Short mmCIF file of C-alpha atoms in Angstrom, two decimals:
data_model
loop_
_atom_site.label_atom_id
_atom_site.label_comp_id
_atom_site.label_asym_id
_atom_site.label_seq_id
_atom_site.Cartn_x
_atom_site.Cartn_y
_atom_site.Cartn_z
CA UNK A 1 21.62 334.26 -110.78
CA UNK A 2 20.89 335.37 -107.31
CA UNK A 3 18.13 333.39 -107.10
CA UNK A 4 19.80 330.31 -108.05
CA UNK A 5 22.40 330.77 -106.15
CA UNK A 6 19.93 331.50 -102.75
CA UNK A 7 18.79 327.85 -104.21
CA UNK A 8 21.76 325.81 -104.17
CA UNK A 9 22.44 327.15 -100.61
CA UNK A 10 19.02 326.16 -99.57
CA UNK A 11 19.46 322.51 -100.75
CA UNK A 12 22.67 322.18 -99.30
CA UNK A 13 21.22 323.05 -96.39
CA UNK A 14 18.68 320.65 -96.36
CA UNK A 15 20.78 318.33 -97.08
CA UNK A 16 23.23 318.90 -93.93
CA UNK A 17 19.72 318.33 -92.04
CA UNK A 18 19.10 315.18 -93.43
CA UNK A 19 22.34 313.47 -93.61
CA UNK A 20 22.24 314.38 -90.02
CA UNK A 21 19.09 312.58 -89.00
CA UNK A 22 18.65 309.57 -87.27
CA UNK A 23 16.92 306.56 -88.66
CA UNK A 24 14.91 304.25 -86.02
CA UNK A 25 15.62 300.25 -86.42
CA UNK A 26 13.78 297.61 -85.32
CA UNK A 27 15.14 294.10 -84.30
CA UNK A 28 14.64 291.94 -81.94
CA UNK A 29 15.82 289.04 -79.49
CA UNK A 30 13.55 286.73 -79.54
CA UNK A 31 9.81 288.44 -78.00
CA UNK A 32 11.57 291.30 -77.41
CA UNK A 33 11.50 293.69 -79.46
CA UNK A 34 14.41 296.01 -79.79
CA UNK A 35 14.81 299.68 -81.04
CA UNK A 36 17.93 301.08 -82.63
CA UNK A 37 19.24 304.09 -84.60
CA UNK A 38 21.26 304.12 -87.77
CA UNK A 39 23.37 307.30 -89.27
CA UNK A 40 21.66 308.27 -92.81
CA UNK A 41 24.76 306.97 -94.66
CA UNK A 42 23.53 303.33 -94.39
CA UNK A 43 23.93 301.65 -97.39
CA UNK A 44 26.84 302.88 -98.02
CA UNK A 45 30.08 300.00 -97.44
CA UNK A 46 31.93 302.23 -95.03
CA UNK A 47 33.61 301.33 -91.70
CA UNK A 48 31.06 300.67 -88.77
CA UNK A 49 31.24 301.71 -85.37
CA UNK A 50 28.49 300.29 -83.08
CA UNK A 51 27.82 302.45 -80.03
CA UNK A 52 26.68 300.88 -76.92
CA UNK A 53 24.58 303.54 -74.35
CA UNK A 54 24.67 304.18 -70.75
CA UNK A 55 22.83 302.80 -68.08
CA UNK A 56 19.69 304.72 -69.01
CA UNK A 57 19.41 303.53 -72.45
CA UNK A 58 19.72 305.35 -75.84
CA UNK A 59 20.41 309.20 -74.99
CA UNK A 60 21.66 312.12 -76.34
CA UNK A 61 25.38 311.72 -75.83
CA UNK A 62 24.62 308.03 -77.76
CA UNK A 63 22.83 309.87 -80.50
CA UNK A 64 25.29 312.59 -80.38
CA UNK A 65 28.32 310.61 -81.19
CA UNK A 66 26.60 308.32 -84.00
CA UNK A 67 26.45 311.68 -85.89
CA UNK A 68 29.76 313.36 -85.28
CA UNK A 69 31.02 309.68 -86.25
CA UNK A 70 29.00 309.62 -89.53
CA UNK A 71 30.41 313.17 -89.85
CA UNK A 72 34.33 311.51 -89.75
CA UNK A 73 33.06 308.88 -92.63
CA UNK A 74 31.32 305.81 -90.49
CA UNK A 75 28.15 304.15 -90.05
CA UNK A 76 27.18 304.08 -86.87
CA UNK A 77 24.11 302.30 -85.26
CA UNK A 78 23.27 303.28 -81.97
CA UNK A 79 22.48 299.69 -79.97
CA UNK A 80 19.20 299.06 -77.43
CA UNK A 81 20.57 297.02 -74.67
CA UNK A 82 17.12 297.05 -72.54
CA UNK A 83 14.64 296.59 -74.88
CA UNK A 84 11.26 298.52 -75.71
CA UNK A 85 9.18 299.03 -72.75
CA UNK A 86 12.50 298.30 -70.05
CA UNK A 87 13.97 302.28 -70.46
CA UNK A 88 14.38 303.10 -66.77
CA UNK A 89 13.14 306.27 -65.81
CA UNK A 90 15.62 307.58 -63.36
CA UNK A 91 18.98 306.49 -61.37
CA UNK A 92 17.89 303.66 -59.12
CA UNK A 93 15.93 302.15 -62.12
CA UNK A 94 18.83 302.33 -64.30
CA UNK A 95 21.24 300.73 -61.78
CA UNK A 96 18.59 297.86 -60.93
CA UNK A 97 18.36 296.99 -64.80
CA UNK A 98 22.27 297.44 -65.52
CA UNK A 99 22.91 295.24 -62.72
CA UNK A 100 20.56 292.54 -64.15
CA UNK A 101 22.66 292.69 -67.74
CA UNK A 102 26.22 293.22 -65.41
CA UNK A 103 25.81 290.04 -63.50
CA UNK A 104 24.05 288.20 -66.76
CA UNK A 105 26.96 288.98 -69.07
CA UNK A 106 26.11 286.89 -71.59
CA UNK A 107 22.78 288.05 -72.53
CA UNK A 108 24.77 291.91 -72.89
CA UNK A 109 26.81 289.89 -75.14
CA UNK A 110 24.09 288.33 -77.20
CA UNK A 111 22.72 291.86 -77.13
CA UNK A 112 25.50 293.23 -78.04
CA UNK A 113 26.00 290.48 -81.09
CA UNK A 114 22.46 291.63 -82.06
CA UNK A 115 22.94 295.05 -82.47
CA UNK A 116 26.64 294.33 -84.39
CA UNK A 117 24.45 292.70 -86.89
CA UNK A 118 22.19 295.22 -87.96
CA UNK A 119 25.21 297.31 -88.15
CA UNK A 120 26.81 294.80 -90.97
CA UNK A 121 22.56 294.82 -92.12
CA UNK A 122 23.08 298.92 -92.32
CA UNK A 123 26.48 298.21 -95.14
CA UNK A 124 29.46 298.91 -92.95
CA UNK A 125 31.93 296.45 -94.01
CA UNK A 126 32.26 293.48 -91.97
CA UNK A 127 36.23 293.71 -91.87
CA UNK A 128 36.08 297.09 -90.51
CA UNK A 129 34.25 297.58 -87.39
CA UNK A 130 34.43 298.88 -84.27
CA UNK A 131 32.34 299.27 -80.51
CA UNK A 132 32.75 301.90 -78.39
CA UNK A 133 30.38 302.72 -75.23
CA UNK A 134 29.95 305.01 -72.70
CA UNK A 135 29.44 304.24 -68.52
CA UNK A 136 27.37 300.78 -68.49
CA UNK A 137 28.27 300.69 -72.14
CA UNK A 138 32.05 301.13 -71.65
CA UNK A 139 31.16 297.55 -69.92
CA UNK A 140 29.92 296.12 -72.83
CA UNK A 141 33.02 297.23 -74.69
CA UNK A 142 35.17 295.43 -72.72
CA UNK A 143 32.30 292.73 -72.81
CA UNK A 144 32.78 292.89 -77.28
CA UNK A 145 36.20 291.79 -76.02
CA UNK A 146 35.73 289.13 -73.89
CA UNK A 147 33.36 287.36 -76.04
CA UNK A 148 35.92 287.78 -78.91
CA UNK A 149 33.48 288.93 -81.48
CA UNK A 150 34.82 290.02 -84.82
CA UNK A 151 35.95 293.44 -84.26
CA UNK A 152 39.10 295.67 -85.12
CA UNK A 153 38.55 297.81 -81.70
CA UNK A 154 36.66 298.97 -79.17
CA UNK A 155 36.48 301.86 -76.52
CA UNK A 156 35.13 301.66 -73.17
CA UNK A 157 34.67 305.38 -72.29
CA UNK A 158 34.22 306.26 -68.21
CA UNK A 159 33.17 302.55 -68.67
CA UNK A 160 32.68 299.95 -65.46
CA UNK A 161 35.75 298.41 -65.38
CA UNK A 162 34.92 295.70 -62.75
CA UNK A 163 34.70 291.85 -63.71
CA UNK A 164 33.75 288.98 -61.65
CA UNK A 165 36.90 287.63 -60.02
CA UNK A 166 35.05 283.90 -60.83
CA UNK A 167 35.10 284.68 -64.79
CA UNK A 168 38.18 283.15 -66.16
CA UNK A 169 40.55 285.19 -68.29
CA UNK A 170 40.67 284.83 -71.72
CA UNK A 171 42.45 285.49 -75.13
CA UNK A 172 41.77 289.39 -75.92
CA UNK A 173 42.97 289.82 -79.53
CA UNK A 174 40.96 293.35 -80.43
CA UNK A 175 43.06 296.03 -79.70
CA UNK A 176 41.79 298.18 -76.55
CA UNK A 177 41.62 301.69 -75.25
CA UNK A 178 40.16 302.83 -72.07
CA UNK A 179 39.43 306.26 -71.38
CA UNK A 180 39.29 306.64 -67.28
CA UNK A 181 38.46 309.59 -65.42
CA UNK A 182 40.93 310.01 -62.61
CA UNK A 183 38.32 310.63 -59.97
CA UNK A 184 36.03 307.83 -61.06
CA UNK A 185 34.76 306.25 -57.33
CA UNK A 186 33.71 302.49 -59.03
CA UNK A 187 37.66 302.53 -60.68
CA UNK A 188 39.64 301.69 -57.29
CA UNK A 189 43.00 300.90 -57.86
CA UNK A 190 42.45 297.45 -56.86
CA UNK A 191 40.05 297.16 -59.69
CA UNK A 192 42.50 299.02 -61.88
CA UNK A 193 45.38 296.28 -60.80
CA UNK A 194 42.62 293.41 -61.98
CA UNK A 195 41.87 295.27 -65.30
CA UNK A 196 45.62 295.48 -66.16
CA UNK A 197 46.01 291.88 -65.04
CA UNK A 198 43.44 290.79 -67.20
CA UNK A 199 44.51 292.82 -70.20
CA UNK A 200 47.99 291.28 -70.20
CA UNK A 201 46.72 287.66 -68.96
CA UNK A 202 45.06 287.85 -72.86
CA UNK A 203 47.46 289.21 -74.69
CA UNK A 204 45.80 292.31 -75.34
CA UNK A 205 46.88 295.09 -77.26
CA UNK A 206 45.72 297.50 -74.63
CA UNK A 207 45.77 301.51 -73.97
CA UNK A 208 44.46 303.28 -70.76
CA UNK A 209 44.32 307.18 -71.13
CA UNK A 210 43.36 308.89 -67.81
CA UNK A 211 41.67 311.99 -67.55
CA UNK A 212 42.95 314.49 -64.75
CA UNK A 213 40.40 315.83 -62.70
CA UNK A 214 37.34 314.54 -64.29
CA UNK A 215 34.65 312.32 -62.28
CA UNK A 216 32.96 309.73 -63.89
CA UNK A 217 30.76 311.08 -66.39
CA UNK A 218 33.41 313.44 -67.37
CA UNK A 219 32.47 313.36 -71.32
CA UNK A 220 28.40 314.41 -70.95
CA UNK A 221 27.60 317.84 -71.53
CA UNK A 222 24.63 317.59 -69.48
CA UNK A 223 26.26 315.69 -66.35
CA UNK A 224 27.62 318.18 -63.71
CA UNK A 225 30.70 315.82 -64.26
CA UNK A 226 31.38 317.10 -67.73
CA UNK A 227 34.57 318.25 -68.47
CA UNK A 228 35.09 320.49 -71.76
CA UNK A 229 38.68 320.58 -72.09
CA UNK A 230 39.04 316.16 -70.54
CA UNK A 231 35.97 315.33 -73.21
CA UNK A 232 37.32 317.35 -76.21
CA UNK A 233 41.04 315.29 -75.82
CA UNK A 234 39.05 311.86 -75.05
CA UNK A 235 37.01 312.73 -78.41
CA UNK A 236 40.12 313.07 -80.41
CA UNK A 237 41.54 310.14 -78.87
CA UNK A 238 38.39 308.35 -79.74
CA UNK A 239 38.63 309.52 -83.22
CA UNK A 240 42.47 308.24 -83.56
CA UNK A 241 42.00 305.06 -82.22
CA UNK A 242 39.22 304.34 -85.18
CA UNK A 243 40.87 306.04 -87.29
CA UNK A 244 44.45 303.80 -86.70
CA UNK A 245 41.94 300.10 -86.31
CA UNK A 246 39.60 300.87 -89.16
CA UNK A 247 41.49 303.05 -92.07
#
């Protein structure tokens, strides 16, 4: 009895492992080729929640929230914005290639409108999908917006909140929250006053939650920003948002 019982703890263990694990995907945009991840509960028709990385490409706090997320009852698939072979290799790299997709806004989009479809590819139900994305993916959020793709919601956390004052406004008819660190240098409150402006300019069902004392990468664990108690609410906050857009 003991030893089945050792047995039965032993697979479930093994099993935690696995539906843990991350699966790699490959896609592309035309000659370039693309590398995702998807939670091990593809397959499944469950909501989806497509996260979009920072500005250095697919990392741990990416990774990291694709499994607490399939942990809450999503699939998540973690997008590559860059590319294979374009994964900068420190800050100034980084900025120059974030910059290129920034200022070329619709090629994040049509990246971003890749990377939603291998999500629908991985089973989550089409009707019941979300984006968020941290930093230079908290851009690409707001981008999801702008380019009205077919989402319920989406999250721009410590996101780049800036937008070309030539863009016209449009019709924002996802629902939206932004969590902003208060001491965030690139969110000035002129670019705050914009944001806002925009947000009601479209109609938007809009939230902003700011963080108090928390610089801009307030939610990494491994960013001398990070925050424990700030990135535990913006988590839960995170989690009620998808939880109020997608169950």
């Amino acid at each position: 009895m003991k030893n089945l019982l050792l047995i039965v703890i032993l697979s479930i263990g093994c099993y935690s492992l696995e539906a843990q694990s991350l699966t790699p995907v490959a896609y592309r945009d035309g000659d370039q080729k693309l590398n995702g991840l998807v939670t091990s509960n593809k397959g499944k028709k469950l909501p989806g929640v497509l996260v979009l990385p920072a500005w250095k490409g697919i990392d741990d706090e990416a990774k990291d929230a694709a499994l607490a997320l399939e942990k809450q009852g999503y699939i998540a698939f973690v997008a590559d914005i860059y590319g294979e072979g374009n994964i900068p290799a420190d800050n100034n790299a980084a900025g120059k290639i974030a910059g290129q997709f920034r200022n070329n806004y619709t090629l994040y989009q049509k990246r971003i409108e890749l990377a939603l479809e291998e999500l629908k590819k991985a089973g989550a139900d089409i009707n019941k999908i979300a984006v968020i994305g941290y930093c230079f993916g908290g851009t690409g959020a707001l981008e999801t917006a702008r380019a009205n793709f077919p989402v319920k919601g989406v999250i721009s956390i410590h996101g780049g909140l800036a937008k070309d004052s030539t863009r016209t406004d449009v019709a924002l008819p996802v629902k939206i929250l932004i969590e902003n660190p208060a001491e965030d240098a690139s969110v000035t409150p002129a670019v705050m006053n914009s944001l806002v402006k925009e947000m009601n300019a479209g109609k938007a069902d809009w939230q902003v939650i700011t963080y108090a004392y928390s610089k801009h990468t307030f939610t990494d664990p491994k960013s001398a920003d990070y925050n424990e108690v700030m990135a535990k609410r913006a988590w839960q906050h995170t989690l009620f948002f998808l939880g109020e857009v997608l169950k």
